């Protein structure tokens, strides 16, 4: 068996140590004689798994006590609807920042439930840069401001947390949560689909300040209610138990093997810096994003000759470097460097890129 280097944007690489633990426990979890997949979500065993996962997640990010951590389903895409349904109020208005594909989807969904004010957009600059704080035009009486901290497809990441006064700040952190420390207290709500930097697909994590619970529209589906999820410890119905268990193993790995988020951030910075340097030092490869906004997690790059893209991808795959194609909407290449992508993978990619350039450039 050979595990290759996986640069997939999502579902993405998982730590090998986590997969090995899951493998060892798949038939018989800790001597109980059954798999986690076969357990009642209300059993003492599974409740303990979920509690430990939540506690480790809280410890990693320093989630304050007045925030709930909710384990939900439906992906970040369901959050595009859940956020307005829960926070907008009847006929309400919200501020949205438009920085690319994912923020656009969030905006389109919010428009179904209320008024959206575009506080800033960098579409006129091809989303190659994030708007500055001074560009944000905040409408008064907004229920919240929504932004996407890391645009996974464009490879554009905010280098600051927008300051919005008393208006709750809502962030889609699907592709950079757990990649670096954050001050949760600056946010009203954070959400993230698991399959980028948390665990397998199927789980969605929401961190929400308690005072924001219970503001939902009357027609909000029960399963979309943050309050219902919070009141029921994320077990109003059956949660995605196996995804939650695996995510718990990832949190344990981050805490105890990596050594916490500060350490992880240091490694992530190093991985991304190496790759951007390799791109910048070559006339053959390119990345158009403004330097302060270059994503640490998703590195899109182009080849000087776009006709070579398919050759590049084919040869990369043969060299054990998987899933380097850019998103189908933008083309080009993209290397996602999430937490579970080891530094050796980045080194191997850089070596391959240099070799490819020498032969084809
Ligand atoms: C992947 C992604 C989404 C969509 O996630 P799903 O879980 O597939 O719904 C939304 N926002 C961002 C920033 C993403 O990276």
Coordinates of C-alpha atoms and ligand atoms in Angstrom, one line a residue:
X1 CA 0.0 0.0 0.0
X2 CA 1.3 3.5 -0.9
X3 CA -0.4 6.6 0.3
X4 CA 0.2 9.4 -2.2
X5 CA 0.3 13.2 -1.5
X6 CA -3.2 14.6 -1.7
X7 CA -3.7 18.3 -2.4
X8 CA -7.5 18.0 -2.8
X9 CA -9.5 21.1 -1.9
X10 CA -12.2 19.0 -0.3
X11 CA -12.9 16.4 0.8
X12 CA -9.3 16.7 1.7
X13 CA -6.4 14.8 3.2
X14 CA -6.8 13.4 6.7
X15 CA -3.8 12.8 9.1
X16 CA -2.4 9.3 8.5
X17 CA -2.3 8.8 12.3
X18 CA -6.0 9.4 12.5
X19 CA -6.8 7.0 9.7
X20 CA -4.7 4.3 11.4
X21 CA -6.5 4.8 14.7
X22 CA -9.8 4.5 13.0
X23 CA -8.6 1.4 11.2
X24 CA -7.5 -0.2 14.4
X25 CA -10.8 0.7 16.1
X26 CA -13.2 0.0 13.2
X27 CA -14.4 -3.4 14.3
X28 CA -14.2 -3.0 18.0
X29 CA -14.1 0.4 19.6
X30 CA -12.1 0.3 22.8
X31 CA -13.1 -3.3 23.7
X32 CA -16.8 -2.6 23.5
X33 CA -17.2 -5.2 20.7
X34 CA -18.8 -2.9 18.2
X35 CA -17.9 -0.1 15.7
X36 CA -18.6 3.5 16.5
X37 CA -20.7 3.4 13.3
X38 CA -23.0 0.8 15.0
X39 CA -23.5 2.7 18.3
X40 CA -26.6 4.5 19.4
X41 CA -25.9 8.2 19.4
X42 CA -27.5 8.2 22.9
X43 CA -25.2 5.5 24.3
X44 CA -22.8 6.5 27.1
X45 CA -19.9 5.6 24.8
X46 CA -20.9 7.8 21.9
X47 CA -21.9 10.7 24.2
X48 CA -18.4 10.5 25.7
X49 CA -16.9 10.6 22.2
X50 CA -18.9 13.7 21.3
X51 CA -18.2 15.4 24.6
X52 CA -14.4 14.8 24.2
X53 CA -14.5 16.0 20.6
X54 CA -16.3 19.2 21.7
X55 CA -13.9 19.8 24.6
X56 CA -10.8 19.3 22.5
X57 CA -12.2 21.6 19.8
X58 CA -12.9 24.3 22.4
X59 CA -9.5 23.9 23.9
X60 CA -7.8 24.2 20.5
X61 CA -9.5 27.4 19.6
X62 CA -10.1 28.8 23.1
X63 CA -13.9 29.0 22.6
X64 CA -15.3 31.1 25.4
X65 CA -18.0 29.7 27.7
X66 CA -20.7 32.0 26.4
X67 CA -20.4 30.3 22.9
X68 CA -22.1 27.1 21.9
X69 CA -20.4 24.6 19.6
X70 CA -23.0 22.9 17.4
X71 CA -22.4 19.7 15.4
X72 CA -24.7 20.0 12.5
X73 CA -25.2 18.6 9.0
X74 CA -25.9 19.9 5.5
X75 CA -22.5 21.4 4.8
X76 CA -21.5 25.1 4.7
X77 CA -24.0 25.5 1.9
X78 CA -26.9 24.9 4.4
X79 CA -25.4 27.5 6.6
X80 CA -25.9 30.0 3.8
X81 CA -29.6 29.6 4.5
X82 CA -29.4 28.9 8.3
X83 CA -27.5 32.1 9.0
X84 CA -30.3 34.4 7.7
X85 CA -33.1 32.2 8.9
X86 CA -31.7 32.3 12.4
X87 CA -30.3 35.9 12.6
X88 CA -32.0 38.2 10.1
X89 CA -35.4 38.6 11.7
X90 CA -38.6 39.4 9.7
X91 CA -37.8 41.8 6.9
X92 CA -34.3 42.2 8.3
X93 CA -31.2 43.4 6.6
X94 CA -27.6 42.1 6.7
X95 CA -24.2 43.2 5.4
X96 CA -22.3 40.9 3.1
X97 CA -18.7 41.1 1.8
X98 CA -18.2 39.7 -1.7
X99 CA -14.8 38.2 -2.2
X100 CA -15.6 35.3 -4.6
X101 CA -17.5 32.2 -5.4
X102 CA -18.4 31.2 -1.8
X103 CA -19.5 34.6 -0.6
X104 CA -21.6 35.0 -3.8
X105 CA -23.4 31.8 -2.9
X106 CA -24.0 33.0 0.7
X107 CA -25.3 36.3 -0.7
X108 CA -27.7 34.7 -3.1
X109 CA -29.2 32.5 -0.4
X110 CA -29.6 35.4 2.1
X111 CA -31.5 37.4 -0.5
X112 CA -34.2 34.8 -0.3
X113 CA -34.9 35.8 3.3
X114 CA -34.2 39.5 3.6
X115 CA -32.3 42.5 2.4
X116 CA -28.7 42.2 1.6
X117 CA -26.4 45.2 1.6
X118 CA -23.1 44.5 -0.2
X119 CA -20.7 46.1 2.3
X120 CA -17.8 45.7 -0.1
X121 CA -16.9 43.7 -3.2
X122 CA -13.6 43.2 -5.0
X123 CA -15.2 41.7 -8.1
X124 CA -14.0 44.7 -10.1
X125 CA -10.5 43.6 -9.2
X126 CA -11.1 40.0 -10.1
X127 CA -11.2 39.0 -6.5
X128 CA -7.4 39.2 -6.5
X129 CA -7.5 41.3 -3.3
X130 CA -9.6 41.5 -0.1
X131 CA -11.3 44.8 0.7
X132 CA -9.7 46.9 3.3
X133 CA -11.4 47.8 6.6
X134 CA -11.9 51.3 5.4
X135 CA -13.7 50.1 2.3
X136 CA -16.5 48.4 4.3
X137 CA -19.7 50.3 4.0
X138 CA -21.8 49.1 6.8
X139 CA -25.5 49.8 6.7
X140 CA -27.1 50.7 10.0
X141 CA -29.6 48.3 11.6
X142 CA -27.9 45.3 9.9
X143 CA -28.5 42.1 11.8
X144 CA -24.9 41.0 11.1
X145 CA -22.0 41.2 8.7
X146 CA -21.1 38.1 6.8
X147 CA -17.7 37.4 5.2
X148 CA -15.7 34.5 3.9
X149 CA -12.3 34.4 5.7
X150 CA -10.8 32.2 3.0
X151 CA -12.1 31.9 -0.5
X152 CA -11.2 28.3 -1.2
X153 CA -11.5 28.5 -5.0
X154 CA -9.8 31.9 -5.6
X155 CA -7.1 31.3 -2.9
X156 CA -7.9 34.7 -1.3
X157 CA -7.7 35.0 2.5
X158 CA -8.4 38.0 4.7
X159 CA -5.4 39.2 6.6
X160 CA -7.5 40.9 9.3
X161 CA -10.8 40.4 11.1
X162 CA -13.3 43.1 10.0
X163 CA -14.3 45.5 12.8
X164 CA -18.0 46.0 12.9
X165 CA -18.8 47.4 16.3
X166 CA -21.8 45.9 18.0
X167 CA -23.1 44.2 14.8
X168 CA -22.5 40.4 15.1
X169 CA -19.7 39.3 12.8
X170 CA -20.5 36.0 10.9
X171 CA -17.8 34.1 9.2
X172 CA -17.7 31.2 6.8
X173 CA -14.4 29.6 7.9
X174 CA -14.9 26.3 6.1
X175 CA -11.4 26.2 4.6
X176 CA -9.2 27.9 7.2
X177 CA -10.7 27.0 10.6
X178 CA -8.1 25.4 12.9
X179 CA -5.3 26.6 10.6
X180 CA -4.2 29.4 12.8
X181 CA -5.3 30.9 16.2
X182 CA -8.4 33.2 16.2
X183 CA -10.0 35.4 18.8
X184 CA -13.5 33.8 18.9
X185 CA -14.8 36.7 21.0
X186 CA -14.7 39.0 18.0
X187 CA -17.3 36.8 16.3
X188 CA -21.0 36.3 16.7
X189 CA -21.0 33.1 14.7
X190 CA -18.5 31.0 12.8
X191 CA -19.4 28.0 10.6
X192 CA -17.4 25.5 8.7
X193 CA -18.0 22.3 6.7
X194 CA -15.8 19.6 8.1
X195 CA -14.3 18.2 4.9
X196 CA -11.5 20.8 4.4
X197 CA -9.7 21.2 7.7
X198 CA -11.7 19.3 10.3
X199 CA -12.6 15.8 9.3
X200 CA -14.7 13.9 6.8
X201 CA -17.7 15.3 4.9
X202 CA -21.0 15.1 6.7
X203 CA -20.3 17.2 9.7
X204 CA -20.7 21.0 9.9
X205 CA -19.5 22.9 12.9
X206 CA -21.2 26.1 14.1
X207 CA -19.7 28.3 16.9
X208 CA -22.4 30.7 18.0
X209 CA -22.6 33.3 20.8
X210 CA -25.4 32.4 23.1
X211 CA -27.3 35.7 23.0
X212 CA -27.8 35.1 19.2
X213 CA -29.9 32.0 19.8
X214 CA -33.7 32.3 19.6
X215 CA -33.9 35.1 17.0
X216 CA -35.0 32.9 14.2
X217 CA -37.9 33.4 11.8
X218 CA -41.1 31.5 12.7
X219 CA -41.0 29.4 9.6
X220 CA -37.4 28.2 10.3
X221 CA -37.3 24.4 10.0
X222 CA -36.7 22.7 13.3
X223 CA -33.5 21.1 11.9
X224 CA -32.2 24.5 10.9
X225 CA -32.6 26.0 14.3
X226 CA -29.4 26.8 16.2
X227 CA -31.5 27.1 19.4
X228 CA -32.9 23.6 18.9
X229 CA -29.5 22.2 18.2
X230 CA -28.0 24.0 21.3
X231 CA -30.9 23.0 23.6
X232 CA -30.4 19.3 22.5
X233 CA -26.6 19.2 22.7
X234 CA -26.6 18.7 18.9
X235 CA -28.6 15.5 19.3
X236 CA -32.1 16.6 18.4
X237 CA -31.9 13.9 15.8
X238 CA -29.1 11.5 14.8
X239 CA -25.9 13.4 14.3
X240 CA -23.3 12.2 11.7
X241 CA -21.7 9.9 14.3
X242 CA -18.8 8.5 12.4
X243 CA -17.8 11.9 11.0
X244 CA -17.9 13.3 14.5
X245 CA -15.8 10.5 15.9
X246 CA -13.2 11.0 13.1
X247 CA -13.2 14.7 13.6
X248 CA -12.6 14.1 17.3
X249 CA -9.6 12.0 16.4
X250 CA -8.3 14.9 14.3
X251 CA -8.7 17.3 17.3
X252 CA -6.8 14.9 19.5
X253 CA -4.1 14.7 16.9
X254 CA -3.9 18.5 16.6
X255 CA -3.6 18.9 20.3
X256 CA -1.4 16.0 21.3
X257 CA 0.7 15.2 18.2
X258 CA 1.0 18.6 16.5
X259 CA 1.1 20.4 19.8
X260 CA -1.8 22.9 19.3
X261 CA -2.9 25.6 16.9
X262 CA 0.1 27.9 17.3
X263 CA 2.3 25.1 16.3
X264 CA 0.0 24.2 13.4
X265 CA 0.0 27.8 12.2
X266 CA 3.7 27.9 12.2
X267 CA 3.9 24.8 10.0
X268 CA 1.2 26.0 7.7
X269 CA 3.0 29.4 7.2
X270 CA 6.2 27.6 6.4
X271 CA 4.4 25.2 3.9
X272 CA 2.7 28.1 2.1
X273 CA 5.7 30.4 2.1
X274 CA 7.8 27.7 0.4
X275 CA 5.3 27.2 -2.4
X276 CA 4.7 30.9 -3.0
X277 CA 8.4 31.5 -3.1
X278 CA 8.8 28.7 -5.7
X279 CA 6.0 30.2 -7.8
X280 CA 7.4 33.8 -7.5
X281 CA 11.0 32.7 -8.3
X282 CA 9.8 31.2 -11.6
X283 CA 8.6 33.0 -14.7
X284 CA 6.8 29.7 -15.6
X285 CA 4.4 29.6 -12.7
X286 CA 2.2 32.5 -11.5
X287 CA -0.3 33.5 -8.7
X288 CA -2.3 36.7 -9.1
X289 CA -3.4 37.3 -5.5
X290 CA -2.3 40.4 -3.6
X291 CA 0.5 39.2 -1.4
X292 CA -1.1 40.0 2.0
X293 CA -4.2 38.1 0.9
X294 CA -2.6 35.0 -0.5
X295 CA -4.3 32.0 1.1
X296 CA -2.2 29.9 3.4
X297 CA -4.5 27.0 2.7
X298 CA -5.3 27.0 -1.0
X299 CA -2.7 28.0 -3.5
X300 CA -3.9 28.4 -7.0
X301 CA -1.3 28.8 -9.7
X302 CA -1.1 29.0 -13.5
X303 CA 1.4 27.8 -16.0
X304 CA 2.9 30.2 -18.5
X305 CA 1.5 28.0 -21.2
X306 CA -2.0 26.8 -20.4
X307 CA -1.8 24.1 -23.0
X308 CA 0.6 22.3 -20.7
X309 CA -1.9 22.0 -17.9
X310 CA -3.2 18.6 -18.7
X311 CA 0.4 17.3 -19.1
X312 CA 1.3 18.8 -15.8
X313 CA -1.6 17.1 -14.1
X314 CA -1.0 13.8 -15.7
X315 CA 2.7 13.8 -14.8
X316 CA 2.0 15.1 -11.3
X317 CA -0.4 12.2 -10.7
X318 CA 2.2 9.7 -12.0
X319 CA 4.6 11.2 -9.5
X320 CA 2.2 10.6 -6.6
X321 CA 0.9 14.2 -6.4
X322 CA -2.9 14.0 -6.5
X323 CA -5.7 16.5 -7.1
X324 CA -3.8 19.5 -8.3
X325 CA -6.4 20.7 -10.8
X326 CA -8.0 24.1 -10.1
X327 CA -11.7 24.3 -9.5
X328 CA -13.8 23.6 -12.6
X329 CA -15.0 27.2 -12.6
X330 CA -11.5 28.7 -12.9
X331 CA -9.2 26.1 -14.3
X332 CA -5.4 26.3 -13.7
X333 CA -3.8 24.5 -10.8
X334 CA -4.5 24.6 -7.1
X335 CA -2.7 23.0 -4.3
X336 CA -4.6 22.8 -1.0
X337 CA -2.2 22.7 2.0
X338 CA -4.6 22.0 4.8
X339 CA -3.4 20.9 8.3
X340 CA -3.2 17.2 7.3
X341 CA -1.0 17.9 4.3
X342 CA 2.6 17.2 5.5
X343 CA 5.4 19.5 4.7
X344 CA 7.1 16.7 2.8
X345 CA 4.2 16.8 0.4
X346 CA 4.9 20.5 -0.3
X347 CA 8.6 19.7 -0.8
X348 CA 7.7 17.0 -3.3
X349 CA 5.4 19.3 -5.2
X350 CA 8.0 22.0 -5.4
X351 CA 10.6 19.5 -6.6
X352 CA 8.2 18.3 -9.2
X353 CA 7.4 21.8 -10.4
X354 CA 11.0 22.7 -10.8
X355 CA 11.6 19.5 -12.8
X356 CA 8.6 20.1 -15.0
X357 CA 9.6 23.6 -15.7
X358 CA 13.1 22.5 -16.7
X359 CA 11.7 20.0 -19.1
X360 CA 8.8 22.0 -20.5
X361 CA 9.5 25.6 -19.8
Ligands
LIG1 C1 -16.3 24.0 0.5 C2 -16.8 25.4 0.9 C3 -18.2 25.6 1.0 C4 -19.2 24.6 0.7 O1 -19.2 23.5 1.6 P1 -20.2 22.3 1.5 O2 -19.9 21.6 2.8 O3 -19.9 21.5 0.3 O4 -21.6 22.9 1.5 C5 -18.6 26.9 1.5 N1 -17.7 27.8 1.8 C6 -16.4 27.6 1.7 C7 -15.4 28.7 2.1 C8 -15.9 26.4 1.3 O5 -14.6 26.2 1.2

